[in-house]
Coordinates of N, CA, C and O in Angstrom, one line a residue:
M1 N 32.8 -0.3 46.4 CA 32.3 0.6 45.4 C 32.9 1.9 46.0 O 32.8 2.3 47.0
G2 N 33.2 2.7 44.9 CA 33.8 4.1 45.1 C 33.0 5.2 45.0 O 31.8 4.9 44.7
R3 N 33.4 6.5 45.3 CA 32.6 7.6 45.2 C 32.0 7.7 43.7 O 30.9 8.1 43.8
R4 N 32.8 7.6 42.8 CA 32.3 7.8 41.4 C 31.1 6.9 41.2 O 30.1 7.3 40.7
E5 N 31.2 5.7 41.5 CA 30.2 4.6 41.4 C 29.0 5.1 42.2 O 27.7 5.0 41.8
D6 N 29.2 5.5 43.4 CA 28.0 6.0 44.3 C 27.3 7.1 43.7 O 26.1 7.2 43.7
L7 N 28.0 8.0 43.2 CA 27.4 9.3 42.5 C 26.7 8.7 41.2 O 25.6 9.3 41.0
A8 N 27.2 8.0 40.4 CA 26.6 7.3 39.2 C 25.4 6.7 39.4 O 24.3 6.9 38.9
D9 N 25.3 6.0 40.6 CA 24.1 5.3 41.1 C 23.1 6.2 41.5 O 21.8 6.1 41.2
A10 N 23.4 7.3 42.1 CA 22.6 8.2 42.6 C 21.9 8.9 41.3 O 20.8 9.2 41.3
A11 N 22.7 9.3 40.5 CA 22.3 9.9 39.2 C 21.4 9.0 38.3 O 20.3 9.5 37.8
V12 N 21.6 7.8 38.3 CA 20.7 6.8 37.7 C 19.3 6.8 38.4 O 18.2 6.8 37.7
R13 N 19.3 6.8 39.8 CA 18.1 6.8 40.3 C 17.4 8.0 40.1 O 16.1 8.0 40.0
L14 N 18.0 9.2 40.1 CA 17.3 10.3 39.9 C 16.6 10.3 38.3 O 15.6 10.8 38.3
V15 N 17.4 10.0 37.4 CA 16.8 10.0 36.1 C 15.5 8.9 36.0 O 14.8 9.1 35.2
A16 N 15.9 7.7 36.7 CA 14.8 6.8 36.6 C 13.6 7.4 37.3 O 12.4 7.1 36.7
R17 N 13.7 8.2 38.4 CA 12.4 8.8 38.9 C 11.9 9.9 38.2 O 10.7 10.2 38.1
G18 N 12.8 10.8 37.8 CA 12.3 12.2 37.3 C 12.6 12.5 35.9 O 12.5 13.7 35.5
G19 N 13.3 11.5 35.1 CA 13.7 11.9 33.7 C 15.0 12.6 33.8 O 15.5 13.1 34.7
A20 N 15.4 12.7 32.4 CA 16.8 13.3 32.2 C 16.8 14.8 32.8 O 17.9 15.2 33.2
R21 N 15.7 15.5 32.7 CA 15.6 16.8 33.1 C 15.9 17.0 34.7 O 16.4 18.1 35.1
S22 N 15.8 16.0 35.3 CA 15.9 15.9 36.9 C 17.4 15.8 37.3 O 17.8 16.0 38.4
L23 N 18.2 15.5 36.2 CA 19.7 15.3 36.6 C 20.5 16.5 36.5 O 20.7 17.2 35.7
T24 N 20.7 17.0 38.0 CA 21.6 18.1 38.3 C 22.6 17.7 39.1 O 22.5 16.7 39.9
H25 N 23.7 18.6 39.2 CA 24.7 18.3 40.1 C 24.3 18.4 41.5 O 24.6 17.6 42.4
R26 N 23.5 19.3 41.9 CA 23.0 19.5 43.2 C 21.9 18.2 43.5 O 22.2 17.8 44.8
G27 N 21.2 17.9 42.6 CA 20.4 16.7 42.9 C 21.2 15.5 43.2 O 20.8 14.6 44.0
V28 N 22.2 15.2 42.3 CA 23.0 14.0 42.6 C 23.7 14.0 44.0 O 23.7 13.2 44.7
D29 N 24.2 15.2 44.4 CA 24.8 15.3 45.7 C 23.7 15.0 46.7 O 24.0 14.4 47.7
T30 N 22.6 15.5 46.6 CA 21.4 15.3 47.6 C 21.3 13.9 47.7 O 21.1 13.2 48.7
E31 N 21.0 13.3 46.4 CA 20.6 11.8 46.5 C 21.7 11.0 46.9 O 21.4 10.0 47.7
A32 N 22.9 11.3 46.7 CA 24.0 10.4 47.2 C 24.4 10.8 48.7 O 25.2 10.0 49.3
G33 N 23.8 11.8 49.1 CA 24.2 12.3 50.6 C 25.6 12.7 50.7 O 26.1 12.4 51.7
V34 N 26.1 13.4 49.8 CA 27.5 13.9 49.9 C 27.5 15.4 49.8 O 26.3 16.0 49.7
P35 N 28.5 16.0 50.4 CA 28.4 17.5 50.4 C 28.2 18.1 49.1 O 28.8 17.6 48.1
P36 N 27.7 19.2 49.0 CA 27.3 20.0 47.8 C 28.7 20.4 47.1 O 29.8 20.6 47.8
G37 N 28.6 20.2 45.8 CA 29.9 20.3 44.9 C 30.6 19.0 44.7 O 31.6 19.0 43.8
S38 N 30.4 17.9 45.4 CA 31.1 16.7 45.3 C 30.9 16.1 43.8 O 31.9 15.6 43.3
T39 N 29.8 16.2 43.3 CA 29.6 15.5 41.9 C 30.3 16.2 40.9 O 30.8 15.8 40.0
T40 N 30.4 17.7 41.0 CA 31.1 18.5 40.0 C 32.5 18.1 40.0 O 33.3 18.1 39.0
Y41 N 33.2 17.7 41.1 CA 34.5 17.0 40.9 C 34.7 16.0 40.0 O 35.8 15.8 39.3
Y42 N 33.6 15.0 40.0 CA 33.7 13.9 39.1 C 33.1 14.1 37.6 O 33.5 13.5 36.8
A43 N 32.1 15.1 37.6 CA 31.6 15.3 36.4 C 31.3 16.9 36.4 O 30.3 17.4 36.8
S44 N 32.3 17.7 35.7 CA 32.1 19.0 35.8 C 31.1 19.7 35.0 O 30.5 20.8 35.2
T45 N 30.5 19.0 34.0 CA 29.7 19.6 33.0 C 28.2 18.7 33.1 O 28.4 17.6 33.5
R46 N 27.2 19.2 32.6 CA 26.1 18.5 32.5 C 26.1 17.3 31.6 O 25.9 16.2 31.7
R47 N 26.9 17.3 30.5 CA 27.3 16.6 29.4 C 28.1 15.4 30.2 O 27.9 14.2 30.0
A48 N 29.2 15.8 30.9 CA 29.9 14.9 31.7 C 29.0 14.0 32.8 O 29.1 12.8 32.9
L49 N 28.0 14.7 33.2 CA 27.0 13.9 34.2 C 26.1 13.0 33.4 O 26.1 11.8 33.8
L50 N 25.7 13.3 32.2 CA 25.0 12.4 31.4 C 25.9 11.2 30.8 O 25.6 10.1 31.1
A51 N 27.1 11.6 30.6 CA 28.2 10.5 30.3 C 28.4 9.4 31.4 O 28.4 8.3 31.3
L52 N 28.5 10.1 32.7 CA 28.6 9.2 33.9 C 27.5 8.2 34.1 O 27.7 7.1 34.4
V53 N 26.2 8.7 33.7 CA 25.0 7.9 33.8 C 25.2 6.7 32.7 O 24.9 5.6 33.0
A54 N 25.4 7.1 31.6 CA 25.5 6.2 30.4 C 26.6 5.2 30.7 O 26.4 3.9 30.5
A55 N 27.5 5.6 31.2 CA 28.8 4.7 31.6 C 28.4 3.6 32.6 O 28.6 2.4 32.5
R56 N 27.6 4.2 33.7 CA 27.3 3.1 34.7 C 26.3 2.2 34.2 O 26.2 1.0 34.5
I57 N 25.3 2.7 33.3 CA 24.4 1.7 32.8 C 25.1 0.5 31.8 O 24.7 -0.5 31.9
T58 N 26.0 1.0 31.1 CA 26.8 0.1 30.4 C 27.7 -0.7 31.3 O 27.7 -2.1 30.9
E59 N 28.2 -0.2 32.3 CA 28.9 -1.2 33.3 C 28.0 -2.3 33.8 O 28.5 -3.4 33.8
Q60 N 26.9 -2.0 34.0 CA 25.9 -3.0 34.6 C 25.6 -3.9 33.7 O 25.4 -5.1 33.9
L61 N 25.3 -3.5 32.3 CA 24.8 -4.4 31.2 C 26.1 -5.3 31.0 O 25.8 -6.5 30.8
A62 N 27.3 -4.8 31.1 CA 28.5 -5.7 31.0 C 28.6 -6.9 31.9 O 28.9 -7.9 31.5
A63 N 28.1 -6.5 33.0 CA 28.2 -7.5 34.2 C 27.1 -8.4 34.0 O 27.3 -9.6 34.2
D64 N 25.8 -8.0 33.5 CA 24.8 -9.0 33.1 C 25.1 -9.9 32.0 O 24.8 -11.1 32.1
V65 N 25.8 -9.4 31.0 CA 26.0 -10.2 29.8 C 27.3 -11.2 30.3 O 27.2 -12.3 29.8
A66 N 28.2 -10.8 31.1 CA 29.2 -11.6 31.5 C 28.6 -12.8 32.4 O 29.2 -13.9 32.4
G67 N 27.4 -12.6 32.9 CA 26.8 -13.6 33.7 C 26.0 -14.7 33.0 O 25.6 -15.6 33.4
L68 N 25.8 -14.4 31.6 CA 25.1 -15.2 30.8 C 25.8 -16.7 30.6 O 27.0 -16.8 30.6
R69 N 24.9 -17.5 31.0 CA 25.5 -19.1 30.7 C 24.6 -19.7 29.7 O 23.4 -19.9 29.7
L70 N 25.5 -20.1 28.6 CA 24.7 -20.7 27.4 C 25.0 -22.2 27.4 O 26.1 -22.6 27.8
P71 N 24.0 -22.9 27.2 CA 24.0 -24.5 27.0 C 24.9 -24.8 25.9 O 24.9 -24.2 24.9
D72 N 25.4 -25.9 26.0 CA 26.4 -26.6 24.9 C 25.6 -27.0 23.8 O 25.9 -26.9 22.7
D73 N 24.5 -27.5 24.0 CA 23.5 -28.2 23.0 C 22.1 -27.5 23.2 O 21.2 -28.2 23.6
P74 N 21.8 -26.4 22.7 CA 20.6 -25.8 23.1 C 19.4 -26.4 22.1 O 19.7 -26.7 21.1
D75 N 18.2 -26.3 22.7 CA 17.1 -26.5 22.1 C 16.2 -25.3 22.1 O 16.6 -24.2 22.8
D76 N 15.0 -25.1 21.5 CA 14.1 -24.0 21.5 C 13.8 -23.7 23.0 O 13.8 -22.4 23.3
A77 N 13.5 -24.7 23.8 CA 13.2 -24.2 25.1 C 14.4 -23.6 25.9 O 14.2 -22.7 26.7
A78 N 15.6 -24.0 25.5 CA 16.8 -23.4 26.2 C 17.0 -21.9 25.7 O 17.4 -21.1 26.5
V79 N 16.8 -21.8 24.4 CA 17.0 -20.5 24.0 C 15.9 -19.4 24.6 O 16.3 -18.4 25.1
V80 N 14.7 -20.0 24.8 CA 13.7 -19.2 25.5 C 14.2 -19.0 26.9 O 14.0 -17.8 27.5
A81 N 14.5 -19.9 27.6 CA 14.9 -19.9 29.0 C 16.2 -18.8 29.1 O 16.0 -18.1 30.1
V82 N 17.1 -19.0 28.3 CA 18.2 -18.0 28.3 C 17.6 -16.5 28.1 O 18.2 -15.6 28.8
A83 N 16.9 -16.3 26.9 CA 16.4 -15.0 26.8 C 15.5 -14.4 27.9 O 15.6 -13.2 28.3
T84 N 14.7 -15.2 28.5 CA 13.8 -14.8 29.7 C 14.7 -14.6 30.9 O 14.4 -13.7 31.5
G85 N 15.6 -15.4 31.1 CA 16.5 -15.2 32.3 C 17.2 -13.8 32.1 O 17.5 -13.3 33.2
F86 N 17.7 -13.5 30.9 CA 18.5 -12.4 30.9 C 17.3 -11.1 30.9 O 17.9 -10.2 31.6
L87 N 16.3 -11.2 30.3 CA 15.3 -10.2 30.6 C 15.0 -10.1 32.0 O 15.0 -8.8 32.5
D88 N 14.9 -11.0 32.8 CA 14.7 -10.8 34.3 C 15.8 -10.1 35.0 O 15.7 -9.4 35.8
A89 N 17.2 -10.5 34.5 CA 18.2 -9.8 35.0 C 18.2 -8.4 34.7 O 18.6 -7.7 35.5
L90 N 18.0 -8.1 33.5 CA 17.8 -6.7 33.1 C 16.8 -5.9 33.8 O 16.9 -4.9 34.4
A91 N 15.6 -6.5 34.0 CA 14.6 -5.9 34.6 C 14.7 -5.8 36.2 O 14.3 -4.8 36.9
A92 N 15.5 -6.6 36.7 CA 16.0 -6.4 38.2 C 16.7 -5.0 38.5 O 16.6 -4.6 39.5
R93 N 17.4 -4.5 37.4 CA 17.9 -3.3 37.5 C 17.0 -2.2 36.8 O 17.3 -1.5 35.9
S94 N 16.0 -2.2 37.4 CA 14.8 -1.3 36.8 C 15.2 0.2 36.9 O 14.8 0.7 35.7
D95 N 15.9 0.7 37.8 CA 16.2 2.1 37.6 C 17.2 2.3 36.6 O 17.0 3.3 35.8
A96 N 18.1 1.4 36.3 CA 19.1 1.5 35.2 C 18.3 1.5 33.8 O 18.5 2.2 32.9
Q97 N 17.3 0.7 33.8 CA 16.5 0.5 32.5 C 15.7 1.6 32.4 O 15.5 2.1 31.2
A98 N 15.0 2.1 33.3 CA 14.2 3.4 33.2 C 15.2 4.7 33.0 O 14.6 5.5 32.0
A99 N 16.2 4.6 33.5 CA 17.2 5.8 33.1 C 17.7 5.7 31.7 O 17.7 6.7 31.0
R100 N 17.9 4.4 31.2 CA 18.4 4.1 29.9 C 17.3 4.6 28.9 O 17.5 5.4 27.8
L101 N 16.0 4.3 29.2 CA 15.0 4.7 28.2 C 14.8 6.2 28.3 O 14.7 6.8 27.1
A102 N 14.8 6.9 29.4 CA 14.9 8.3 29.4 C 16.0 8.9 28.5 O 15.8 9.9 27.9
L103 N 17.2 8.3 28.8 CA 18.3 8.9 28.2 C 18.4 8.7 26.6 O 18.8 9.6 25.7
L104 N 17.7 7.6 26.3 CA 17.7 7.5 24.6 C 16.9 8.6 24.0 O 17.1 8.8 23.0
V105 N 15.9 9.0 24.6 CA 14.9 10.2 24.0 C 15.8 11.4 24.5 O 16.0 12.2 23.3
E106 N 16.3 11.7 25.5 CA 17.1 12.9 25.8 C 18.3 13.2 24.9 O 18.6 14.3 24.4
L107 N 19.0 12.1 24.6 CA 20.2 12.1 23.8 C 20.0 11.7 22.3 O 21.0 11.4 21.7
R108 N 18.8 11.8 21.7 CA 18.6 11.4 20.4 C 19.5 12.1 19.4 O 19.7 11.5 18.3
D109 N 19.9 13.3 19.7 CA 20.8 14.1 18.8 C 22.2 14.1 19.2 O 23.0 14.8 18.6
D110 N 22.6 13.3 20.1 CA 24.0 13.3 20.6 C 24.4 11.8 20.4 O 24.3 10.9 21.3
T111 N 25.0 11.6 19.2 CA 25.3 10.1 18.9 C 26.5 9.6 19.7 O 26.5 8.4 20.0
E112 N 27.3 10.5 20.1 CA 28.5 9.9 21.1 C 27.9 9.5 22.4 O 28.3 8.4 22.9
L113 N 27.2 10.2 23.0 CA 26.6 9.8 24.3 C 25.6 8.6 24.3 O 25.3 7.9 25.2
R114 N 24.9 8.8 23.2 CA 23.6 7.9 23.1 C 24.2 6.4 22.7 O 23.6 5.4 23.0
A115 N 25.3 6.5 21.9 CA 26.0 5.1 21.5 C 25.9 3.9 22.6 O 25.6 2.9 22.1
P116 N 26.4 4.4 23.8 CA 26.6 3.2 24.7 C 25.1 2.6 25.1 O 25.0 1.5 25.7
L117 N 24.1 3.3 24.7 CA 22.7 2.9 25.3 C 22.2 2.2 24.2 O 20.9 1.8 24.3
T118 N 22.6 2.0 23.0 CA 22.1 1.5 21.7 C 22.8 0.2 21.2 O 23.9 -0.2 22.0
G119 N 22.4 -0.1 20.2 CA 23.1 -1.3 19.5 C 24.6 -1.1 19.2 O 25.3 -1.9 18.6
A120 N 25.1 0.4 19.1 CA 26.2 0.7 18.8 C 27.3 0.3 19.9 O 28.5 0.5 19.6
D121 N 26.9 -0.1 21.0 CA 27.6 -0.4 22.3 C 28.3 -1.7 22.1 O 27.7 -2.7 21.7
P122 N 29.8 -1.8 22.3 CA 30.5 -3.1 22.3 C 29.9 -4.0 23.2 O 29.9 -5.3 22.7
V123 N 29.5 -3.8 24.3 CA 28.8 -4.7 25.1 C 27.6 -5.4 24.6 O 27.3 -6.5 24.6
R124 N 26.9 -4.6 23.8 CA 25.7 -5.2 22.9 C 26.2 -6.1 21.9 O 25.4 -7.1 21.7
D125 N 27.3 -5.9 21.3 CA 27.9 -6.8 20.5 C 28.1 -8.2 21.1 O 27.9 -9.3 20.6
E126 N 28.5 -8.2 22.4 CA 28.8 -9.4 23.1 C 27.3 -10.1 23.3 O 27.2 -11.5 23.3
L127 N 26.4 -9.5 23.4 CA 25.0 -9.9 23.6 C 24.5 -10.4 22.3 O 23.9 -11.6 22.3
V128 N 24.7 -10.0 21.2 CA 24.4 -10.3 19.9 C 25.1 -11.8 19.7 O 24.6 -12.6 19.2
R129 N 26.4 -11.7 20.0 CA 27.2 -13.0 19.9 C 26.7 -14.2 20.6 O 26.6 -15.2 20.0
A130 N 26.3 -13.8 21.8 CA 25.7 -14.9 22.7 C 24.4 -15.3 22.0 O 24.1 -16.5 21.8
A131 N 23.5 -14.6 21.5 CA 22.3 -14.9 20.8 C 22.5 -15.6 19.5 O 21.9 -16.7 19.2
R132 N 23.7 -15.2 18.8 CA 24.0 -15.9 17.6 C 24.3 -17.3 17.9 O 23.9 -18.2 17.2
S133 N 25.1 -17.6 18.8 CA 25.5 -18.9 19.4 C 24.2 -19.8 19.7 O 24.2 -21.0 19.2
L134 N 23.4 -19.4 20.3 CA 22.1 -19.9 20.7 C 21.4 -20.3 19.5 O 20.9 -21.5 19.3
L135 N 21.2 -19.3 18.5 CA 20.4 -19.6 17.3 C 21.1 -20.4 16.4 O 20.4 -21.3 15.6
D136 N 22.4 -20.4 16.3 CA 23.2 -21.2 15.5 C 22.9 -22.8 16.0 O 22.9 -23.6 15.1
G137 N 23.0 -22.8 17.2 CA 22.9 -24.1 17.8 C 21.6 -24.9 17.7 O 21.4 -26.0 17.7
I138 N 20.5 -24.0 17.4 CA 19.1 -24.6 17.0 C 18.9 -24.6 15.5 O 17.9 -25.0 15.0
G139 N 20.0 -24.3 14.7 CA 19.8 -24.4 13.2 C 19.0 -23.4 12.5 O 18.7 -23.6 11.6
V140 N 19.2 -22.0 13.1 CA 18.4 -21.0 12.6 C 19.3 -20.7 11.2 O 20.4 -20.7 11.2
V141 N 18.5 -20.4 10.1 CA 19.1 -20.1 8.8 C 20.1 -19.0 8.8 O 21.2 -19.2 8.2
D142 N 19.6 -17.8 9.3 CA 20.6 -16.6 9.3 C 20.8 -16.3 10.7 O 20.1 -15.2 11.1
P143 N 21.6 -16.9 11.5 CA 21.8 -16.6 12.8 C 22.4 -15.1 13.2 O 22.1 -14.6 14.1
D144 N 23.1 -14.6 12.2 CA 23.7 -13.3 12.3 C 22.4 -12.2 12.5 O 22.4 -11.4 13.3
A145 N 21.7 -12.1 11.5 CA 20.6 -11.2 11.4 C 19.6 -11.5 12.5 O 19.0 -10.6 13.2
T146 N 19.3 -12.9 12.8 CA 18.3 -13.2 13.6 C 18.7 -12.8 14.9 O 17.8 -12.5 15.9
A147 N 20.0 -12.9 15.5 CA 20.5 -12.6 16.7 C 20.2 -11.1 17.0 O 19.7 -10.9 18.2
R148 N 20.4 -10.3 16.1 CA 20.0 -8.9 16.4 C 18.6 -8.7 16.6 O 18.2 -7.9 17.6
D149 N 17.7 -9.4 15.8 CA 16.3 -9.2 16.1 C 16.0 -9.9 17.4 O 15.0 -9.4 18.1
L150 N 16.5 -10.9 17.9 CA 16.3 -11.7 19.1 C 16.5 -10.6 20.3 O 15.9 -10.6 21.1
V151 N 17.7 -10.1 20.1 CA 18.0 -9.0 21.1 C 17.1 -7.9 21.2 O 16.6 -7.2 22.2
G152 N 16.5 -7.5 20.1 CA 15.6 -6.4 19.9 C 14.4 -6.7 20.5 O 13.4 -6.0 21.2
V153 N 13.9 -8.1 20.3 CA 12.7 -8.6 21.0 C 12.9 -8.6 22.4 O 11.9 -8.1 23.2
V154 N 13.9 -9.0 23.0 CA 14.2 -8.9 24.4 C 14.1 -7.5 25.1 O 13.6 -7.2 26.0
D155 N 14.7 -6.6 24.0 CA 14.6 -5.0 24.6 C 13.3 -4.5 24.5 O 12.9 -3.8 25.3
A156 N 12.5 -4.9 23.5 CA 11.0 -4.5 23.5 C 10.3 -5.0 24.8 O 9.5 -4.4 25.4
L157 N 10.4 -6.3 25.1 CA 9.9 -6.8 26.2 C 10.3 -6.2 27.6 O 9.5 -6.0 28.5
L158 N 11.6 -5.8 27.5 CA 12.1 -5.0 28.7 C 11.3 -3.7 28.9 O 11.1 -3.3 29.8
L159 N 11.1 -3.0 27.6 CA 10.3 -1.8 27.8 C 8.9 -2.1 28.2 O 8.5 -1.2 28.9
Y160 N 8.3 -3.1 27.8 CA 6.9 -3.3 28.4 C 7.0 -3.7 29.8 O 6.2 -3.3 30.6
R161 N 8.0 -4.3 30.4 CA 8.1 -4.6 31.8 C 8.4 -3.4 32.5 O 7.8 -3.1 33.5
V162 N 9.6 -2.7 32.1 CA 9.9 -1.6 33.0 C 9.0 -0.4 32.8 O 8.8 0.4 33.9
G163 N 8.7 -0.1 31.7 CA 7.8 1.1 31.2 C 6.3 0.7 31.8 O 5.5 1.6 31.7
T164 N 6.1 -0.4 32.3 CA 4.7 -0.9 32.7 C 3.7 -0.5 31.6 O 2.8 0.2 31.7
V165 N 4.1 -0.8 30.1 CA 3.2 -0.5 29.0 C 2.1 -1.4 29.0 O 1.0 -0.8 28.9
A166 N 2.2 -2.6 29.2 CA 1.0 -3.7 29.1 C 1.6 -4.9 29.8 O 2.8 -5.2 29.8
A167 N 0.7 -5.6 30.2 CA 1.1 -7.0 30.6 C 1.4 -7.9 29.3 O 0.5 -8.0 28.5
V168 N 2.4 -8.5 29.3 CA 2.9 -9.3 28.2 C 3.5 -10.5 28.8 O 4.4 -10.5 29.7
D169 N 3.3 -11.8 28.2 CA 3.9 -13.0 28.7 C 5.2 -13.2 28.0 O 5.1 -13.6 26.7
P170 N 6.4 -12.7 28.5 CA 7.6 -13.0 27.8 C 7.9 -14.4 27.3 O 8.5 -14.5 26.2
T171 N 7.5 -15.3 28.1 CA 7.8 -16.6 27.8 C 7.0 -17.1 26.4 O 7.5 -17.6 25.4
A172 N 5.8 -16.7 26.3 CA 4.9 -17.0 25.4 C 5.3 -16.2 24.1 O 5.4 -16.9 22.9
V173 N 5.8 -14.9 24.2 CA 6.1 -14.2 23.0 C 7.5 -14.9 22.5 O 7.6 -15.1 21.3
L174 N 8.4 -15.1 23.5 CA 9.8 -15.6 22.9 C 9.6 -17.1 22.3 O 10.2 -17.4 21.5
T175 N 8.7 -17.8 23.0 CA 8.4 -19.3 22.4 C 7.7 -19.1 21.2 O 8.3 -19.9 20.2
A176 N 7.0 -18.3 20.8 CA 6.3 -18.0 19.4 C 7.5 -17.6 18.5 O 7.5 -18.2 17.3
Y177 N 8.1 -16.6 19.0 CA 9.2 -16.1 18.1 C 10.3 -17.2 17.7 O 10.4 -17.3 16.4
V178 N 10.9 -18.0 18.6 CA 11.6 -18.9 18.3 C 11.1 -20.0 17.4 O 11.8 -20.5 16.5
A179 N 9.9 -20.4 17.8 CA 9.4 -21.5 17.0 C 9.0 -21.1 15.6 O 9.1 -22.0 14.7
G180 N 8.9 -19.7 15.2 CA 8.7 -19.3 13.8 C 10.0 -19.0 13.0 O 9.9 -18.7 11.9
L181 N 11.1 -19.3 13.7 CA 12.4 -18.9 12.9 C 12.6 -20.0 11.9 O 12.5 -21.3 12.2
E182 N 13.0 -19.6 10.7 CA 13.5 -20.6 9.7 C 14.7 -21.4 10.0 O 15.6 -20.9 10.3
R183 N 14.5 -22.7 9.7 CA 15.8 -23.6 10.2 C 16.4 -24.1 9.0 O 15.7 -24.2 7.8
R184 N 17.7 -24.6 9.2 CA 18.4 -25.2 8.0 C 17.9 -26.5 7.8 O 17.4 -27.3 8.6

């Protein structure tokens, strides 16, 4: 891993712990254990620093999506297993997810920087395609629309887990959701 990634990871940790307002060049330098001014070389403005964090979160999501393994002939249980497995992988990067949630609020008026953290991200399109493949495999009536919904359910469950909103059983929620889908 290079200096840029180390700084990005330090920035993600800062945002995860203290919210978007804690993200400063000096704070990243300190968190990363590098000489003062190092972060400014890679991200000269606050906006560039925010973009660095968003890009790092997106890179990690891309790695998680690339690691998805879909069964050839899925059934409902397989769909739930893939969804909960993916949820677990995302939750394992709790700092990245906490930073993503903080930035979604911070960047609500900046569509360009916010896009990689939302459904507008091309990596998310890959995730929706994977969900569509699973749902088509179990005969769901409208797998295109339902795939976006399934990704949204997983995202909501992630919020509950990372944000410690409430204790929710993701397997039970996803099992009920998948069982209730209209089939061909």
